[in-house]
Short mmCIF file of C-alpha atoms in Angstrom, two decimals:
data_model
loop_
_atom_site.label_atom_id
_atom_site.label_comp_id
_atom_site.label_asym_id
_atom_site.label_seq_id
_atom_site.Cartn_x
_atom_site.Cartn_y
_atom_site.Cartn_z
CA UNK A 11 -5.38 -30.38 12.06
CA UNK A 12 -4.11 -32.87 11.71
CA UNK A 13 -4.89 -34.40 8.65
CA UNK A 14 -3.67 -36.66 6.10
CA UNK A 15 -2.93 -37.22 3.07
CA UNK A 16 -0.92 -39.57 0.46
CA UNK A 17 0.30 -37.75 -2.02
CA UNK A 18 -1.22 -33.62 -2.78
CA UNK A 19 -1.99 -31.93 0.27
CA UNK A 20 -2.53 -32.45 3.57
CA UNK A 21 -5.40 -30.64 4.43
CA UNK A 22 -6.61 -28.71 0.83
CA UNK A 23 -5.85 -29.71 -2.87
CA UNK A 24 -6.90 -27.04 -5.57
CA UNK A 25 -7.88 -27.55 -9.20
CA UNK A 26 -8.62 -25.17 -11.85
CA UNK A 27 -10.92 -23.42 -10.40
CA UNK A 28 -11.96 -19.28 -9.88
CA UNK A 29 -9.58 -18.17 -7.70
CA UNK A 30 -10.67 -19.00 -4.50
CA UNK A 31 -9.84 -16.90 -1.00
CA UNK A 32 -9.42 -18.81 2.64
CA UNK A 33 -8.45 -16.09 5.29
CA UNK A 34 -8.64 -16.66 8.84
CA UNK A 35 -7.30 -19.60 8.41
CA UNK A 36 -5.17 -22.65 10.39
CA UNK A 37 -3.50 -25.79 9.49
CA UNK A 38 -1.90 -27.08 12.38
CA UNK A 39 -0.06 -30.73 11.97
CA UNK A 40 -0.78 -31.43 8.55
CA UNK A 41 1.05 -33.40 5.91
CA UNK A 42 1.92 -36.03 2.95
CA UNK A 43 3.07 -39.94 4.04
CA UNK A 44 3.98 -40.81 0.69
CA UNK A 45 7.31 -41.06 -0.03
CA UNK A 46 8.44 -40.87 -3.05
CA UNK A 47 9.13 -37.60 -5.90
CA UNK A 48 5.02 -37.61 -5.68
CA UNK A 49 4.91 -35.98 -1.64
CA UNK A 50 3.53 -32.23 -2.45
CA UNK A 51 2.63 -29.86 -0.19
CA UNK A 52 2.63 -31.05 3.66
CA UNK A 53 -0.87 -28.59 4.34
CA UNK A 54 -2.25 -27.36 0.78
CA UNK A 55 -1.79 -28.21 -3.24
CA UNK A 56 -2.21 -26.50 -5.74
CA UNK A 57 -2.22 -27.98 -9.46
CA UNK A 58 -2.52 -25.84 -12.17
CA UNK A 59 -4.38 -23.02 -13.07
CA UNK A 60 -5.88 -22.88 -9.27
CA UNK A 61 -5.27 -19.36 -7.93
CA UNK A 62 -6.00 -18.92 -4.67
CA UNK A 63 -5.44 -16.03 -1.50
CA UNK A 64 -3.98 -16.69 2.20
CA UNK A 65 -5.47 -14.08 4.10
CA UNK A 66 -4.62 -14.03 7.16
CA UNK A 67 -3.75 -18.40 7.70
CA UNK A 68 -1.84 -19.64 10.12
CA UNK A 69 0.97 -22.25 9.27
CA UNK A 70 2.12 -24.81 11.49
CA UNK A 71 3.94 -28.47 12.48
CA UNK A 72 2.73 -29.22 8.65
CA UNK A 73 4.76 -32.09 7.03
CA UNK A 74 4.94 -32.81 3.02
CA UNK A 75 8.14 -35.85 2.43
CA UNK A 76 9.23 -33.89 -1.09
CA UNK A 77 8.29 -30.50 -1.41
CA UNK A 78 6.48 -27.99 0.18
CA UNK A 79 5.96 -28.60 4.03
CA UNK A 80 3.11 -25.91 3.70
CA UNK A 81 2.48 -25.12 0.69
CA UNK A 82 3.68 -26.42 -3.03
CA UNK A 83 2.65 -25.53 -6.61
CA UNK A 84 2.08 -27.56 -9.53
CA UNK A 85 2.27 -25.49 -13.29
CA UNK A 86 0.33 -22.85 -14.56
CA UNK A 87 -0.98 -22.88 -10.51
CA UNK A 88 -0.71 -18.93 -8.55
CA UNK A 89 -0.98 -18.35 -4.88
CA UNK A 90 -0.53 -15.06 -2.61
CA UNK A 91 0.34 -15.05 1.26
CA UNK A 92 -1.14 -11.75 3.31
CA UNK A 93 -0.65 -11.05 6.70
CA UNK A 94 -0.32 -15.00 7.26
CA UNK A 95 2.29 -17.07 10.06
CA UNK A 96 4.29 -19.39 8.88
CA UNK A 97 6.09 -22.09 11.63
CA UNK A 98 7.64 -25.53 11.59
CA UNK A 99 7.10 -26.64 8.46
CA UNK A 100 8.90 -29.01 7.19
CA UNK A 101 9.82 -30.58 3.58
CA UNK A 102 12.36 -32.24 1.68
CA UNK A 103 12.99 -29.31 -0.63
CA UNK A 104 10.82 -26.38 0.67
CA UNK A 105 10.39 -25.82 4.12
CA UNK A 106 7.24 -23.90 4.25
CA UNK A 107 6.92 -23.38 -0.30
CA UNK A 108 8.34 -24.50 -2.85
CA UNK A 109 6.21 -23.82 -6.06
CA UNK A 110 7.37 -25.12 -9.75
CA UNK A 111 6.62 -22.99 -12.94
CA UNK A 112 3.84 -20.96 -10.90
CA UNK A 113 3.34 -17.21 -9.29
CA UNK A 114 3.38 -16.83 -5.36
CA UNK A 115 3.89 -13.58 -3.52
CA UNK A 116 4.02 -13.32 -0.73
CA UNK A 117 3.39 -9.88 1.06
CA UNK A 118 4.15 -8.75 5.42
CA UNK A 119 4.18 -12.31 6.35
CA UNK A 120 6.38 -14.58 8.77
CA UNK A 121 8.78 -17.50 8.47
CA UNK A 122 10.43 -18.24 11.01
CA UNK A 123 12.10 -23.00 12.95
CA UNK A 124 11.49 -24.07 8.98
CA UNK A 125 13.94 -26.79 7.70
CA UNK A 126 14.04 -28.12 4.62
CA UNK A 127 17.22 -29.98 2.35
CA UNK A 128 17.05 -27.70 -0.26
CA UNK A 129 14.87 -23.95 -0.03
CA UNK A 130 15.39 -24.76 4.30
CA UNK A 131 12.07 -21.48 3.71
CA UNK A 132 11.48 -21.56 -0.25
CA UNK A 133 12.59 -22.99 -3.48
CA UNK A 134 11.27 -21.74 -6.72
CA UNK A 135 11.81 -23.71 -9.56
CA UNK A 136 11.01 -24.51 -13.59
CA UNK A 137 10.84 -20.60 -14.24
CA UNK A 138 8.99 -19.27 -11.13
CA UNK A 139 8.44 -15.84 -10.63
CA UNK A 140 7.89 -14.59 -6.96
CA UNK A 141 7.62 -10.92 -5.20
CA UNK A 142 8.29 -10.94 -0.89
CA UNK A 143 7.73 -7.89 0.10
CA UNK A 144 7.44 -6.99 3.61
CA UNK A 145 8.31 -10.27 4.77
CA UNK A 146 10.83 -11.64 8.94
CA UNK A 147 12.54 -14.13 8.11
CA UNK A 148 13.67 -15.99 10.59
CA UNK A 149 15.80 -19.88 11.73
CA UNK A 150 15.43 -21.37 8.29
CA UNK A 151 17.85 -24.55 7.95
CA UNK A 152 18.93 -25.71 4.92
CA UNK A 153 22.42 -27.66 4.60
CA UNK A 154 21.98 -27.22 0.14
CA UNK A 155 20.56 -24.87 -2.26
CA UNK A 156 19.89 -22.01 -0.25
CA UNK A 157 19.50 -22.40 3.86
CA UNK A 158 16.80 -19.09 2.69
CA UNK A 159 15.44 -19.57 -0.17
CA UNK A 160 16.51 -21.26 -3.39
CA UNK A 161 15.64 -19.50 -6.26
CA UNK A 162 16.47 -22.96 -8.86
CA UNK A 163 15.84 -21.12 -13.02
CA UNK A 164 12.82 -18.46 -11.01
CA UNK A 165 12.39 -14.99 -11.18
CA UNK A 166 12.60 -13.72 -7.46
CA UNK A 167 12.28 -10.38 -6.52
CA UNK A 168 12.38 -9.07 -2.44
CA UNK A 169 11.40 -6.30 -0.93
CA UNK A 170 11.54 -4.50 2.37
CA UNK A 171 12.53 -7.85 3.97
CA UNK A 172 14.64 -9.19 6.62
CA UNK A 173 16.78 -12.68 6.40
CA UNK A 174 18.28 -12.90 10.06
CA UNK A 175 19.30 -15.49 12.43
CA UNK A 176 19.73 -19.09 10.23
CA UNK A 177 20.92 -21.61 11.54
CA UNK A 178 22.51 -23.70 8.39
CA UNK A 179 23.18 -22.50 3.85
CA UNK A 180 23.77 -19.40 2.89
CA UNK A 181 20.25 -17.08 3.17
CA UNK A 182 19.57 -16.59 -0.54
CA UNK A 183 20.82 -18.51 -3.79
CA UNK A 184 20.50 -19.11 -6.97
CA UNK A 185 20.60 -21.52 -10.13
CA UNK A 186 19.61 -22.95 -12.65
CA UNK A 187 19.57 -19.29 -13.98
CA UNK A 188 18.26 -18.53 -10.85
CA UNK A 189 17.63 -14.17 -10.23
CA UNK A 190 17.30 -12.99 -6.59
CA UNK A 191 17.15 -8.86 -6.66
CA UNK A 192 16.09 -6.81 -3.40
CA UNK A 193 15.79 -3.72 -2.56
CA UNK A 194 16.20 -2.17 1.37
CA UNK A 195 17.02 -5.93 2.65
CA UNK A 196 18.66 -6.31 5.83
CA UNK A 197 19.92 -10.37 5.44
CA UNK A 198 21.48 -11.03 8.67
CA UNK A 199 23.35 -13.64 10.75
CA UNK A 200 23.19 -16.91 8.54
CA UNK A 201 25.05 -19.65 9.69
CA UNK A 202 25.83 -20.02 5.87
CA UNK A 203 26.70 -16.12 4.63
CA UNK A 204 23.91 -13.40 4.21
CA UNK A 205 25.21 -11.33 1.45
CA UNK A 206 27.18 -13.79 -0.41
CA UNK A 207 27.58 -15.00 -4.45
CA UNK A 208 24.70 -13.91 -6.63
CA UNK A 209 23.77 -11.34 -3.97
CA UNK A 210 27.07 -10.22 -3.04
CA UNK A 211 27.83 -7.75 -5.36
CA UNK A 212 23.80 -6.21 -4.39
CA UNK A 213 24.89 -4.63 -0.25
CA UNK A 214 25.09 -1.26 0.25
CA UNK A 215 22.84 -0.44 -2.99
CA UNK A 216 18.88 0.01 -3.49
CA UNK A 217 18.91 0.24 1.43
CA UNK A 218 19.61 -2.39 0.93
CA UNK A 219 22.26 -3.73 4.65
CA UNK A 220 23.47 -6.31 6.19
CA UNK A 221 22.63 -5.28 10.75
CA UNK A 222 21.22 -7.04 13.37
CA UNK A 223 17.86 -6.38 12.78
CA UNK A 224 17.13 -6.02 16.86
CA UNK A 225 14.23 -7.71 17.65
CA UNK A 226 12.12 -7.17 20.85
CA UNK A 227 11.90 -10.44 21.80
CA UNK A 228 10.69 -11.48 25.20
CA UNK A 229 10.53 -7.67 25.89
CA UNK A 230 7.20 -7.83 23.92
CA UNK A 231 5.82 -12.16 24.25
CA UNK A 232 3.28 -12.22 21.74
CA UNK A 233 5.17 -10.23 19.05
CA UNK A 234 8.68 -11.03 19.67
CA UNK A 235 9.52 -10.02 15.12
CA UNK A 236 8.28 -6.43 16.86
CA UNK A 237 11.27 -4.53 16.38
CA UNK A 238 13.46 -2.24 18.98
CA UNK A 239 13.10 1.45 18.17
CA UNK A 240 17.25 1.37 17.24
CA UNK A 241 16.65 -0.99 15.37
CA UNK A 242 17.79 -0.19 11.19
CA UNK A 243 14.84 -1.85 10.22
CA UNK A 244 12.33 0.91 11.45
CA UNK A 245 10.84 3.31 9.71
CA UNK A 246 13.14 5.86 11.79
CA UNK A 247 16.41 3.79 11.41
CA UNK A 248 16.34 4.02 6.98
CA UNK A 249 14.19 6.89 5.38
CA UNK A 250 14.94 6.75 2.90
CA UNK A 251 13.51 2.80 2.44
CA UNK A 252 10.94 2.82 5.89
CA UNK A 253 10.12 -0.02 8.23
CA UNK A 254 12.53 -3.40 7.39
CA UNK A 255 10.24 -6.53 7.99
CA UNK A 256 5.51 -7.54 8.58
CA UNK A 257 6.05 -6.10 12.72
CA UNK A 258 6.77 -2.12 13.11
CA UNK A 259 8.59 -0.31 15.84
CA UNK A 260 6.88 -2.13 19.43
CA UNK A 261 9.65 -2.06 22.18
CA UNK A 262 12.60 1.06 23.02
CA UNK A 263 14.21 2.17 26.34
CA UNK A 264 14.78 -1.25 28.55
CA UNK A 265 18.02 -3.26 26.01
CA UNK A 266 17.08 -5.86 24.16
CA UNK A 267 17.79 -8.89 25.32
CA UNK A 268 17.94 -11.45 22.80
CA UNK A 269 16.11 -14.33 23.83
CA UNK A 270 17.21 -17.80 22.93
CA UNK A 271 15.46 -19.56 19.12
CA UNK A 272 13.56 -21.94 21.30
CA UNK A 273 11.60 -19.68 23.31
CA UNK A 274 10.73 -17.66 20.90
CA UNK A 275 9.23 -20.16 19.37
CA UNK A 276 7.85 -22.63 21.95
CA UNK A 277 5.25 -19.00 22.00
CA UNK A 278 3.32 -20.60 19.66
CA UNK A 279 2.51 -24.04 20.20
#
């Protein structure tokens, strides 16, 4: 907690090493101080050929002036995040994650409250390939190139994922030949648009929907992004796709009252 580095990786920098497994770790309020284009990876930076798996890790309040508020990579690196939580990280490009010519797999992860100038939650660039599967992404913000995600000359596949309630910018944006393929995803309530170019033609196909996910919120304070039984993202609400998002059903009979997102985020501080 509270580590810093002038340029690369506020808490952790990985080079050309054998695949490294990082389990159950917390990265909180780490940052890179340099104000220029070398400020990368507020919590962790993976340089060329580095490979890592983050399993059940927690990233909160990390900052990078330039790339990747929590994690940034260099060409040739690869990482996977499984069952991880990312809250309130901030970067100039990529509020939580920036990949550059790298491979990235995000599975059953939760992202909340990320901000950046571009790619509010993540920015994939320079021929990166990324898979986002079974994740929940809420309240991300960026004024340009994707409030949630930007695919800049990169290929990204989203499956069984929720992108909801972004506060600025469209949910997903692609440029420079980048592509985003979505299957069984719920994109809803984002201030800059949900199913907008270039993903507009995917709504209604392959199980993709635009409906309120009906989070439990303050009904289940420990798991605010769990789903109400009536949620269209619950397995019973969408049997062709099964569960959409990182959290299963956890509330029912009592009517859902949406909590303010500030209150929800406060549970993780």
